[in-house]
mmCIF file of C-alpha atoms (C1' of nucleotides) in Angstrom:
data_model
loop_
_atom_site.group_PDB
_atom_site.id
_atom_site.type_symbol
_atom_site.label_atom_id
_atom_site.label_comp_id
_atom_site.label_asym_id
_atom_site.label_seq_id
_atom_site.Cartn_x
_atom_site.Cartn_y
_atom_site.Cartn_z
ATOM 1 C CA MET A 1 202.786 84.926 -64.687
ATOM 2 C CA ALA A 2 204.518 86.902 -66.848
ATOM 3 C CA GLU A 3 203.851 89.856 -64.949
ATOM 4 C CA ILE A 4 204.443 89.435 -61.677
ATOM 5 C CA LYS A 5 207.618 88.409 -61.599
ATOM 6 C CA SER A 6 208.805 92.717 -61.464
ATOM 7 C CA GLY A 7 212.266 92.923 -60.960
ATOM 8 C CA ALA A 8 214.503 90.702 -60.858
ATOM 9 C CA ASN A 9 212.633 87.557 -59.491
ATOM 10 C CA PRO A 10 212.359 84.390 -61.340
ATOM 11 C CA LEU A 11 210.918 82.161 -60.159
ATOM 12 C CA PHE A 12 211.763 80.113 -57.266
ATOM 13 C CA LEU A 13 211.971 82.955 -55.130
ATOM 14 C CA ARG A 14 208.543 83.338 -55.779
ATOM 15 C CA GLU A 15 207.251 79.644 -53.907
ATOM 16 C CA GLU A 16 209.316 81.595 -50.736
ATOM 17 C CA GLU A 17 207.536 84.522 -51.174
ATOM 18 C CA LEU A 18 204.354 82.417 -51.361
ATOM 19 C CA ARG A 19 205.473 80.149 -48.061
ATOM 20 C CA GLN A 20 206.646 82.768 -46.329
ATOM 21 C CA GLY A 21 202.533 84.468 -47.025
ATOM 22 C CA LEU A 22 201.447 81.660 -45.004
ATOM 23 C CA GLU A 23 203.830 81.095 -42.652
ATOM 24 C CA LEU A 24 203.079 85.020 -41.805
ATOM 25 C CA LEU A 25 199.708 84.009 -41.767
ATOM 26 C CA PHE A 26 199.095 80.776 -39.436
ATOM 27 C CA TYR A 27 201.830 83.052 -36.673
ATOM 28 C CA ALA A 28 198.859 86.415 -36.517
ATOM 29 C CA TYR A 29 196.680 84.388 -36.389
ATOM 30 C CA ARG A 30 197.980 82.188 -33.294
ATOM 31 C CA ASP A 31 199.872 84.969 -30.941
ATOM 32 C CA PHE A 32 196.752 87.425 -32.173
ATOM 33 C CA ASN A 33 194.316 84.554 -30.320
ATOM 34 C CA ALA A 34 196.486 84.330 -27.184
ATOM 35 C CA GLU A 35 196.076 87.157 -25.047
ATOM 36 C CA PRO A 36 191.736 86.407 -25.971
ATOM 37 C CA ASP A 37 192.785 83.495 -24.333
ATOM 38 C CA ALA A 38 193.506 83.527 -21.171
ATOM 39 C CA ILE A 39 190.473 86.090 -20.762
ATOM 40 C CA LEU A 40 188.337 83.273 -21.363
ATOM 41 C CA ALA A 41 189.690 80.095 -19.565
ATOM 42 C CA ARG A 42 189.374 82.948 -16.725
ATOM 43 C CA HIS A 43 185.362 82.119 -16.749
ATOM 44 C CA LYS A 44 185.551 78.492 -17.587
ATOM 45 C CA PHE A 45 185.093 79.552 -22.190
ATOM 46 C CA GLY A 46 186.851 78.875 -25.595
ATOM 47 C CA ARG A 47 186.959 80.795 -28.210
ATOM 48 C CA ALA A 48 184.026 79.080 -29.751
ATOM 49 C CA HIS A 49 182.302 81.675 -27.076
ATOM 50 C CA HIS A 50 183.920 84.362 -28.143
ATOM 51 C CA ARG A 51 183.187 84.410 -31.559
ATOM 52 C CA VAL A 52 179.656 83.909 -30.195
ATOM 53 C CA ILE A 53 179.877 87.424 -28.045
ATOM 54 C CA TYR A 54 181.721 88.897 -30.469
ATOM 55 C CA PHE A 55 179.339 88.484 -33.684
ATOM 56 C CA VAL A 56 176.216 89.564 -31.320
ATOM 57 C CA GLY A 57 177.950 92.579 -30.114
ATOM 58 C CA ARG A 58 178.624 93.376 -34.184
ATOM 59 C CA HIS A 59 175.159 92.654 -35.062
ATOM 60 C CA PRO A 60 172.704 93.752 -32.493
ATOM 61 C CA SER A 61 169.286 91.769 -32.461
ATOM 62 C CA ILE A 62 170.554 89.243 -34.818
ATOM 63 C CA THR A 63 168.688 85.768 -34.603
ATOM 64 C CA VAL A 64 170.020 82.787 -34.838
ATOM 65 C CA GLY A 65 169.670 82.160 -37.764
ATOM 66 C CA ARG A 66 171.612 84.842 -39.615
ATOM 67 C CA LEU A 67 174.775 84.650 -36.465
ATOM 68 C CA LEU A 68 174.639 80.156 -38.150
ATOM 69 C CA SER A 69 175.293 81.539 -41.416
ATOM 70 C CA ILE A 70 177.918 83.686 -40.247
ATOM 71 C CA LEU A 71 179.829 81.239 -37.716
ATOM 72 C CA GLY A 72 179.297 78.437 -40.690
ATOM 73 C CA ILE A 73 178.631 76.049 -37.743
ATOM 74 C CA THR A 74 175.511 73.605 -37.356
ATOM 75 C CA LYS A 75 172.782 75.223 -34.822
ATOM 76 C CA GLN A 76 174.143 71.760 -31.834
ATOM 77 C CA SER A 77 177.486 72.948 -31.259
ATOM 78 C CA LEU A 78 176.005 76.793 -31.491
ATOM 79 C CA SER A 79 173.054 76.135 -29.163
ATOM 80 C CA ARG A 80 175.894 74.201 -26.356
ATOM 81 C CA VAL A 81 177.454 77.571 -26.326
ATOM 82 C CA LEU A 82 175.176 79.508 -26.708
ATOM 83 C CA ARG A 83 172.600 78.968 -23.311
ATOM 84 C CA GLN A 84 175.860 78.904 -20.957
ATOM 85 C CA LEU A 85 175.981 82.638 -22.532
ATOM 86 C CA ILE A 86 171.841 83.116 -22.038
ATOM 87 C CA ASP A 87 172.708 81.399 -18.950
ATOM 88 C CA GLN A 88 175.598 82.997 -16.972
ATOM 89 C CA GLY A 89 173.229 86.654 -18.338
ATOM 90 C CA LEU A 90 175.333 87.485 -21.140
ATOM 91 C CA ILE A 91 172.998 86.902 -24.082
ATOM 92 C CA THR A 92 169.671 87.748 -22.966
ATOM 93 C CA GLN A 93 166.983 86.335 -25.929
ATOM 94 C CA ARG A 94 163.648 88.046 -27.025
ATOM 95 C CA PRO A 95 161.175 87.504 -30.284
ATOM 96 C CA GLY A 96 161.252 89.436 -32.992
ATOM 97 C CA PRO A 97 158.704 91.836 -33.794
ATOM 98 C CA THR A 98 157.079 90.345 -37.216
ATOM 99 C CA ASP A 99 158.458 86.671 -36.398
ATOM 100 C CA ARG A 100 157.873 85.271 -33.468
ATOM 101 C CA ARG A 101 159.647 81.810 -33.933
ATOM 102 C CA GLN A 102 163.353 83.937 -33.536
ATOM 103 C CA ARG A 103 165.134 85.083 -30.682
ATOM 104 C CA LEU A 104 167.176 88.030 -31.801
ATOM 105 C CA LEU A 105 169.666 88.271 -29.644
ATOM 106 C CA GLU A 106 171.765 90.895 -27.618
ATOM 107 C CA LEU A 107 174.346 91.604 -25.004
ATOM 108 C CA THR A 108 173.343 92.481 -21.364
ATOM 109 C CA SER A 109 175.127 95.042 -19.871
ATOM 110 C CA LYS A 110 177.610 91.824 -18.705
ATOM 111 C CA GLY A 111 178.637 90.543 -21.885
ATOM 112 C CA ILE A 112 179.120 94.156 -23.405
ATOM 113 C CA GLU A 113 181.269 94.293 -20.349
ATOM 114 C CA MET A 114 183.006 91.341 -21.492
ATOM 115 C CA GLU A 115 183.013 92.120 -25.281
ATOM 116 C CA ARG A 116 185.035 95.196 -24.819
ATOM 117 C CA GLN A 117 187.394 93.874 -22.662
ATOM 118 C CA LEU A 118 188.290 90.757 -24.313
ATOM 119 C CA SER A 119 188.686 92.541 -28.197
ATOM 120 C CA GLU A 120 190.759 95.141 -26.747
ATOM 121 C CA LYS A 121 193.088 92.926 -26.342
ATOM 122 C CA GLN A 122 192.843 92.708 -30.061
ATOM 123 C CA ARG A 123 192.873 96.033 -30.945
ATOM 124 C CA VAL A 124 195.437 97.468 -28.910
ATOM 125 C CA ARG A 125 197.659 94.875 -31.039
ATOM 126 C CA ILE A 126 196.307 95.332 -34.639
ATOM 127 C CA ALA A 127 197.316 99.083 -33.730
ATOM 128 C CA ARG A 128 200.335 98.617 -32.721
ATOM 129 C CA ALA A 129 200.507 97.032 -35.849
ATOM 130 C CA TYR A 130 199.462 99.625 -38.321
ATOM 131 C CA ARG A 131 201.208 101.479 -35.526
ATOM 132 C CA GLU A 132 203.802 100.454 -36.465
ATOM 133 C CA ALA A 133 203.220 99.628 -40.530
ATOM 134 C CA GLY A 134 201.715 103.500 -41.643
ATOM 135 C CA ALA A 135 198.775 103.656 -43.658
ATOM 136 C CA GLU A 136 200.059 102.884 -47.256
ATOM 137 C CA ALA A 137 200.880 98.970 -45.497
ATOM 138 C CA VAL A 138 197.896 99.239 -43.743
ATOM 139 C CA GLU A 139 195.782 99.525 -47.699
ATOM 140 C CA GLY A 140 197.976 97.023 -48.514
ATOM 141 C CA PHE A 141 197.342 94.469 -45.473
ATOM 142 C CA ARG A 142 193.714 95.427 -46.363
ATOM 143 C CA LYS A 143 193.821 94.140 -50.016
ATOM 144 C CA VAL A 144 195.807 91.187 -49.832
ATOM 145 C CA LEU A 145 193.735 89.785 -47.243
ATOM 146 C CA LEU A 146 190.217 91.050 -49.436
ATOM 147 C CA GLY A 147 191.308 88.551 -52.189
ATOM 148 C CA LEU A 148 192.643 85.895 -49.871
ATOM 149 C CA THR A 149 188.661 85.630 -48.268
ATOM 150 C CA ARG A 150 187.083 86.381 -51.761
ATOM 151 C CA GLN A 151 185.910 83.887 -54.219
ATOM 152 C CA GLU A 152 184.748 79.736 -52.549
ATOM 153 C CA MET A 153 184.564 76.976 -53.528
ATOM 154 C CA PRO A 154 181.400 75.805 -54.643
ATOM 155 C CA SER A 155 179.504 76.070 -51.186
ATOM 156 C CA LYS A 156 178.263 72.786 -50.815
ATOM 157 C CA PHE A 157 181.475 71.322 -50.483
ATOM 158 C CA GLN A 158 183.226 73.289 -47.885
ATOM 159 C CA PRO A 159 183.854 70.875 -45.396
ATOM 160 C CA PRO A 160 182.895 73.116 -41.895
ATOM 161 C CA GLY A 161 185.380 71.647 -39.437
ATOM 162 C CA ARG A 162 187.131 74.054 -36.047
ATOM 163 C CA LEU A 163 186.923 78.052 -36.984
ATOM 164 C CA ASP A 164 190.091 78.581 -33.608
ATOM 165 C CA ARG A 165 192.597 76.087 -34.624
ATOM 166 C CA MET B 1 197.489 107.508 -27.130
ATOM 167 C CA ALA B 2 197.000 110.478 -28.097
ATOM 168 C CA GLU B 3 199.840 110.363 -30.735
ATOM 169 C CA ILE B 4 197.755 107.256 -32.467
ATOM 170 C CA LYS B 5 194.640 108.475 -34.231
ATOM 171 C CA SER B 6 197.168 110.785 -37.062
ATOM 172 C CA GLY B 7 195.585 113.487 -39.258
ATOM 173 C CA ALA B 8 191.244 113.498 -39.478
ATOM 174 C CA ASN B 9 190.776 110.176 -37.712
ATOM 175 C CA PRO B 10 188.418 111.366 -35.272
ATOM 176 C CA LEU B 11 189.117 108.048 -32.816
ATOM 177 C CA PHE B 12 185.051 106.048 -33.222
ATOM 178 C CA LEU B 13 186.421 105.710 -37.074
ATOM 179 C CA ARG B 14 189.942 103.902 -35.309
ATOM 180 C CA GLU B 15 187.590 101.704 -33.748
ATOM 181 C CA GLU B 16 185.678 100.212 -36.858
ATOM 182 C CA GLU B 17 189.031 100.817 -38.588
ATOM 183 C CA LEU B 18 189.841 97.864 -36.056
ATOM 184 C CA ARG B 19 187.598 96.034 -35.768
ATOM 185 C CA GLN B 20 187.312 95.577 -39.362
ATOM 186 C CA GLY B 21 190.996 93.997 -39.849
ATOM 187 C CA LEU B 22 190.056 91.929 -36.816
ATOM 188 C CA GLU B 23 187.402 90.100 -38.980
ATOM 189 C CA LEU B 24 189.574 89.591 -42.545
ATOM 190 C CA LEU B 25 191.635 87.915 -40.344
ATOM 191 C CA PHE B 26 188.996 85.558 -38.832
ATOM 192 C CA TYR B 27 187.341 85.185 -42.385
ATOM 193 C CA ALA B 28 190.795 85.087 -44.088
ATOM 194 C CA TYR B 29 192.277 82.296 -42.351
ATOM 195 C CA ARG B 30 189.385 80.491 -41.974
ATOM 196 C CA ASP B 31 188.292 80.805 -46.791
ATOM 197 C CA PHE B 32 192.692 80.108 -46.036
ATOM 198 C CA ASN B 33 191.973 76.428 -44.802
ATOM 199 C CA ALA B 34 188.834 75.614 -46.825
ATOM 200 C CA GLU B 35 190.271 73.300 -49.613
ATOM 201 C CA PRO B 36 193.186 71.687 -47.597
ATOM 202 C CA ASP B 37 190.122 70.321 -45.492
ATOM 203 C CA ALA B 38 188.298 68.946 -47.554
ATOM 204 C CA ILE B 39 191.579 66.662 -49.121
ATOM 205 C CA LEU B 40 192.619 66.258 -45.902
ATOM 206 C CA ALA B 41 189.075 64.778 -44.902
ATOM 207 C CA ARG B 42 189.622 62.465 -47.857
ATOM 208 C CA HIS B 43 192.932 61.079 -46.566
ATOM 209 C CA LYS B 44 190.817 60.567 -43.638
ATOM 210 C CA PHE B 45 193.664 63.326 -41.681
ATOM 211 C CA GLY B 46 192.616 66.670 -40.074
ATOM 212 C CA ARG B 47 194.137 69.985 -39.891
ATOM 213 C CA ALA B 48 196.929 68.594 -37.538
ATOM 214 C CA HIS B 49 198.484 66.406 -40.117
ATOM 215 C CA HIS B 50 198.527 69.655 -42.325
ATOM 216 C CA ARG B 51 200.757 71.134 -40.169
ATOM 217 C CA VAL B 52 202.946 68.262 -39.113
ATOM 218 C CA ILE B 53 203.088 67.274 -42.707
ATOM 219 C CA TYR B 54 204.254 71.088 -43.373
ATOM 220 C CA PHE B 55 207.029 71.642 -41.234
ATOM 221 C CA VAL B 56 208.419 68.588 -41.892
ATOM 222 C CA GLY B 57 208.613 69.427 -45.448
ATOM 223 C CA ARG B 58 209.824 73.475 -44.441
ATOM 224 C CA HIS B 59 212.027 72.092 -42.324
ATOM 225 C CA PRO B 60 213.282 68.707 -43.831
ATOM 226 C CA SER B 61 215.445 65.731 -40.482
ATOM 227 C CA ILE B 62 213.738 68.346 -38.048
ATOM 228 C CA THR B 63 214.480 66.500 -33.912
ATOM 229 C CA VAL B 64 210.817 65.750 -31.765
ATOM 230 C CA GLY B 65 211.614 68.690 -29.618
ATOM 231 C CA ARG B 66 211.885 71.833 -32.711
ATOM 232 C CA LEU B 67 208.474 70.312 -34.173
ATOM 233 C CA LEU B 68 206.717 70.207 -30.623
ATOM 234 C CA SER B 69 208.264 73.686 -29.658
ATOM 235 C CA ILE B 70 207.521 75.676 -33.486
ATOM 236 C CA LEU B 71 203.364 74.456 -33.262
ATOM 237 C CA GLY B 72 202.897 74.890 -29.223
ATOM 238 C CA ILE B 73 201.853 71.283 -28.501
ATOM 239 C CA THR B 74 201.943 68.506 -26.260
ATOM 240 C CA LYS B 75 204.826 65.509 -27.055
ATOM 241 C CA GLN B 76 201.206 63.441 -26.586
ATOM 242 C CA SER B 77 198.887 65.456 -28.570
ATOM 243 C CA LEU B 78 201.702 65.483 -31.277
ATOM 244 C CA SER B 79 202.741 61.761 -31.189
ATOM 245 C CA ARG B 80 198.845 60.342 -32.045
ATOM 246 C CA VAL B 81 199.227 62.487 -35.553
ATOM 247 C CA LEU B 82 203.029 61.333 -35.614
ATOM 248 C CA ARG B 83 202.539 58.071 -35.400
ATOM 249 C CA GLN B 84 199.577 57.486 -38.160
ATOM 250 C CA LEU B 85 201.652 59.983 -39.949
ATOM 251 C CA ILE B 86 204.061 57.117 -40.234
ATOM 252 C CA ASP B 87 202.228 54.230 -40.261
ATOM 253 C CA GLN B 88 201.423 55.327 -43.615
ATOM 254 C CA GLY B 89 204.507 55.965 -44.736
ATOM 255 C CA LEU B 90 204.094 59.515 -44.894
ATOM 256 C CA ILE B 91 207.104 60.134 -42.618
ATOM 257 C CA THR B 92 209.623 58.520 -41.736
ATOM 258 C CA GLN B 93 212.524 58.320 -38.906
ATOM 259 C CA ARG B 94 215.879 58.101 -38.073
ATOM 260 C CA PRO B 95 218.700 58.240 -35.643
ATOM 261 C CA GLY B 96 220.201 61.405 -35.493
ATOM 262 C CA PRO B 97 223.863 60.916 -36.098
ATOM 263 C CA THR B 98 225.993 62.825 -33.665
ATOM 264 C CA ASP B 99 222.738 62.035 -30.670
ATOM 265 C CA ARG B 100 220.975 59.104 -31.189
ATOM 266 C CA ARG B 101 218.760 60.249 -28.929
ATOM 267 C CA GLN B 102 217.320 61.956 -31.161
ATOM 268 C CA ARG B 103 214.069 60.972 -33.961
ATOM 269 C CA LEU B 104 215.293 62.852 -37.434
ATOM 270 C CA LEU B 105 211.653 63.640 -39.424
ATOM 271 C CA GLU B 106 211.844 63.114 -43.467
ATOM 272 C CA LEU B 107 208.724 63.469 -45.407
ATOM 273 C CA THR B 108 208.724 60.225 -48.316
ATOM 274 C CA SER B 109 208.465 60.540 -51.905
ATOM 275 C CA LYS B 110 204.502 60.161 -51.088
ATOM 276 C CA GLY B 111 204.773 63.250 -47.974
ATOM 277 C CA ILE B 112 205.819 65.125 -51.021
ATOM 278 C CA GLU B 113 203.241 64.257 -53.258
ATOM 279 C CA MET B 114 200.636 65.363 -49.812
ATOM 280 C CA GLU B 115 202.560 68.724 -49.687
ATOM 281 C CA ARG B 116 202.545 69.487 -52.632
ATOM 282 C CA GLN B 117 198.667 68.279 -53.273
ATOM 283 C CA LEU B 118 198.176 70.400 -50.118
ATOM 284 C CA SER B 119 199.751 73.859 -50.343
ATOM 285 C CA GLU B 120 199.630 74.298 -54.218
ATOM 286 C CA LYS B 121 195.569 75.230 -52.906
ATOM 287 C CA GLN B 122 196.723 77.975 -50.786
ATOM 288 C CA ARG B 123 199.647 78.697 -52.706
ATOM 289 C CA VAL B 124 197.375 79.195 -55.343
ATOM 290 C CA ARG B 125 195.147 81.114 -53.777
ATOM 291 C CA ILE B 126 197.854 83.573 -51.763
ATOM 292 C CA ALA B 127 199.560 84.283 -55.731
ATOM 293 C CA ARG B 128 195.890 85.388 -56.625
ATOM 294 C CA ALA B 129 195.299 87.764 -54.510
ATOM 295 C CA TYR B 130 199.355 89.013 -53.802
ATOM 296 C CA ARG B 131 198.650 89.724 -58.402
ATOM 297 C CA GLU B 132 195.578 91.379 -57.726
ATOM 298 C CA ALA B 133 196.793 93.913 -54.547
ATOM 299 C CA GLY B 134 200.177 94.619 -56.191
ATOM 300 C CA ALA B 135 204.213 94.316 -55.310
ATOM 301 C CA GLU B 136 203.150 97.262 -52.410
ATOM 302 C CA ALA B 137 200.134 95.790 -51.335
ATOM 303 C CA VAL B 138 201.938 92.563 -50.730
ATOM 304 C CA GLU B 139 205.101 94.942 -48.918
ATOM 305 C CA GLY B 140 202.243 96.688 -46.512
ATOM 306 C CA PHE B 141 200.670 93.040 -46.039
ATOM 307 C CA ARG B 142 203.776 91.382 -44.631
ATOM 308 C CA LYS B 143 204.831 94.700 -42.603
ATOM 309 C CA VAL B 144 201.634 94.753 -39.770
ATOM 310 C CA LEU B 145 201.092 90.854 -40.507
ATOM 311 C CA LEU B 146 204.627 90.420 -38.444
ATOM 312 C CA GLY B 147 204.409 93.243 -36.882
ATOM 313 C CA LEU B 148 200.563 91.189 -35.117
ATOM 314 C CA THR B 149 203.232 88.585 -34.575
ATOM 315 C CA ARG B 150 205.885 89.630 -32.306
ATOM 316 C CA GLN B 151 205.733 90.560 -29.160
ATOM 317 C CA GLU B 152 204.872 88.328 -27.025
ATOM 318 C CA MET B 153 203.068 87.857 -23.383
ATOM 319 C CA PRO B 154 206.476 86.931 -20.602
ATOM 320 C CA SER B 155 206.440 83.679 -22.969
ATOM 321 C CA LYS B 156 205.646 81.571 -19.690
ATOM 322 C CA PHE B 157 201.542 82.547 -20.193
ATOM 323 C CA GLN B 158 200.955 81.370 -22.815
ATOM 324 C CA PRO B 159 198.229 79.500 -22.955
ATOM 325 C CA PRO B 160 198.405 76.502 -26.108
ATOM 326 C CA GLY B 161 195.483 76.196 -27.081
ATOM 327 C CA ARG B 162 193.980 74.840 -30.266
ATOM 328 C CA LEU B 163 196.229 75.800 -33.288
ATOM 329 C CA ASP B 164 193.294 75.379 -35.829
ATOM 330 C CA ARG B 165 190.086 77.035 -35.149
ATOM 331 C "C1'" DA C 1 144.429 72.357 -41.589
ATOM 332 C "C1'" DC C 2 148.848 71.449 -43.129
ATOM 333 C "C1'" DG C 3 152.514 71.927 -44.707
ATOM 334 C "C1'" DC C 4 157.355 74.675 -44.443
ATOM 335 C "C1'" DT C 5 159.957 77.143 -41.531
ATOM 336 C "C1'" DA C 6 163.450 78.786 -37.127
ATOM 337 C "C1'" DT C 7 164.587 76.920 -32.448
ATOM 338 C "C1'" DG C 8 166.338 73.868 -29.400
ATOM 339 C "C1'" DT C 9 166.989 69.624 -27.354
ATOM 340 C "C1'" DC C 10 168.903 64.902 -26.588
ATOM 341 C "C1'" DA C 11 172.365 60.924 -27.322
ATOM 342 C "C1'" DG C 12 176.574 59.623 -29.546
ATOM 343 C "C1'" DC C 13 181.121 59.718 -32.418
ATOM 344 C "C1'" DC C 14 184.864 62.280 -33.992
ATOM 345 C "C1'" DG C 15 189.573 65.578 -33.987
ATOM 346 C "C1'" DC C 16 192.958 67.513 -31.183
ATOM 347 C "C1'" DG C 17 194.224 70.035 -27.576
ATOM 348 C "C1'" DT C 18 195.312 68.559 -22.418
ATOM 349 C "C1'" DT C 19 197.994 67.317 -17.271
ATOM 350 C "C1'" DG C 20 199.863 63.238 -15.042
ATOM 351 C "C1'" DA C 21 202.465 59.479 -14.852
ATOM 352 C "C1'" DC C 22 205.678 55.867 -16.068
ATOM 353 C "C1'" DA C 23 209.660 53.134 -19.611
ATOM 354 C "C1'" DT C 24 213.327 53.413 -22.385
ATOM 355 C "C1'" DA C 25 217.636 54.824 -24.418
ATOM 356 C "C1'" DT C 26 221.703 58.142 -24.701
ATOM 357 C "C1'" DA C 27 224.042 61.286 -23.223
ATOM 358 C "C1'" DT C 28 226.946 63.779 -20.261
ATOM 359 C "C1'" DG C 29 229.203 65.352 -15.925
ATOM 360 C "C1'" DA C 30 231.089 64.415 -10.999
ATOM 361 C "C1'" DT D 1 231.974 54.820 -13.946
ATOM 362 C "C1'" DC D 2 227.793 56.054 -12.292
ATOM 363 C "C1'" DA D 3 224.053 59.140 -11.351
ATOM 364 C "C1'" DT D 4 221.750 62.086 -14.052
ATOM 365 C "C1'" DA D 5 219.984 64.667 -17.498
ATOM 366 C "C1'" DT D 6 217.818 64.476 -21.679
ATOM 367 C "C1'" DA D 7 214.801 62.628 -26.281
ATOM 368 C "C1'" DT D 8 211.184 60.406 -27.371
ATOM 369 C "C1'" DG D 9 207.416 57.238 -26.585
ATOM 370 C "C1'" DT D 10 202.710 55.970 -24.747
ATOM 371 C "C1'" DC D 11 198.773 54.428 -20.914
ATOM 372 C "C1'" DA D 12 194.760 56.770 -18.972
ATOM 373 C "C1'" DA D 13 191.508 60.749 -18.267
ATOM 374 C "C1'" DC D 14 189.136 64.042 -19.568
ATOM 375 C "C1'" DG D 15 187.621 68.869 -22.621
ATOM 376 C "C1'" DC D 16 185.486 71.399 -26.637
ATOM 377 C "C1'" DG D 17 183.702 72.336 -29.908
ATOM 378 C "C1'" DG D 18 182.718 70.358 -34.254
ATOM 379 C "C1'" DC D 19 179.553 66.397 -36.454
ATOM 380 C "C1'" DT D 20 175.255 63.447 -37.689
ATOM 381 C "C1'" DG D 21 170.807 62.050 -36.532
ATOM 382 C "C1'" DA D 22 166.440 62.542 -34.473
ATOM 383 C "C1'" DC D 23 162.990 64.159 -32.759
ATOM 384 C "C1'" DA D 24 159.559 68.900 -30.972
ATOM 385 C "C1'" DT D 25 157.064 72.776 -30.497
ATOM 386 C "C1'" DA D 26 155.364 77.121 -32.400
ATOM 387 C "C1'" DG D 27 154.487 79.983 -35.623
ATOM 388 C "C1'" DC D 28 154.013 81.478 -40.329
ATOM 389 C "C1'" DG D 29 152.126 81.440 -44.726
ATOM 390 C "C1'" DT D 30 148.154 79.325 -48.445
#
DNA sequence: ACGCTATGTCAGCCGCGTTGACATATATGA
DNA sequence: TCATATATGTCAACGCGGCTGACATAGCGT
């Protein structure tokens, strides 16, 4: 704690600093999702669909089980949106080559197109923020965010909860 | 687009870099809310309650209207959680001194205690991440996050949507 | 042959967004 | 003063996407 207050930073300033970080994260996350939400709404989809599309695009041939553990939701929740995405022709399934119980998921060309539309908005936004902030700042951004992510609760006591609010 | 590829960064690397930023933000936001969620659950509250408690604590004597515009939700949504918080004795209302139509909101001592419990988890988490990353990185973190936040859509076309997932 | 695993589905619950309609108290301007 | 506008609250109904619990089926592995 002693080594933290670099310079003339009394404790009650640190407090304010931390709160500011809190809010920054809150607003950034919120604004960051506004544009994709608008696109999704036109297709009668929600953020849950977005996440599934995103991760299937990111990890082609992913199994349902692996996707479940990435998303941290129940199979019942996943299957609702997955079913819609398959029915609408954005995602296909095929049996796993070695373990045929598995259903390997892929984006169709239509799914890829959708993925591109959605993430483009966010990539443009991040790209702008990165460019304006500079390479140095980007490195700091990543470092801090990584630090926020690691070290979870005992992992059995994580309340799953909604990912999108 | 031409001015973006600063230095020897081919485009397909930038793309990957941006995606990484996306995911970092996603996971950080998610992990960041896991601990408060557990506390809230014990009190039969949710993230909506957390946000209200937080902003009332941050802006004592805030009006309902101002709170609504910060949260970006409808009064019907707010009133549900606000009613619970008032009934449970975490928040009080009093008429505005100059405009008596207003209801100025305050945390009670019980509310303050709750606020402290909730945000403490997050402050510790941020503090650790800041400490590990260093002052320089923190500055970058803030810069980028701020860049992500500014410049919205025309503001009438923002789909409100859930704040908590 | 048996049990375990991967997946899917049905049913019902809950939190917290939404829209629309309507009520009340107070402020404010013609 | 009276009319209108504003600040707030409430009722009703809907939608999304989490959840639990139960049960089904196919395929893996011993």
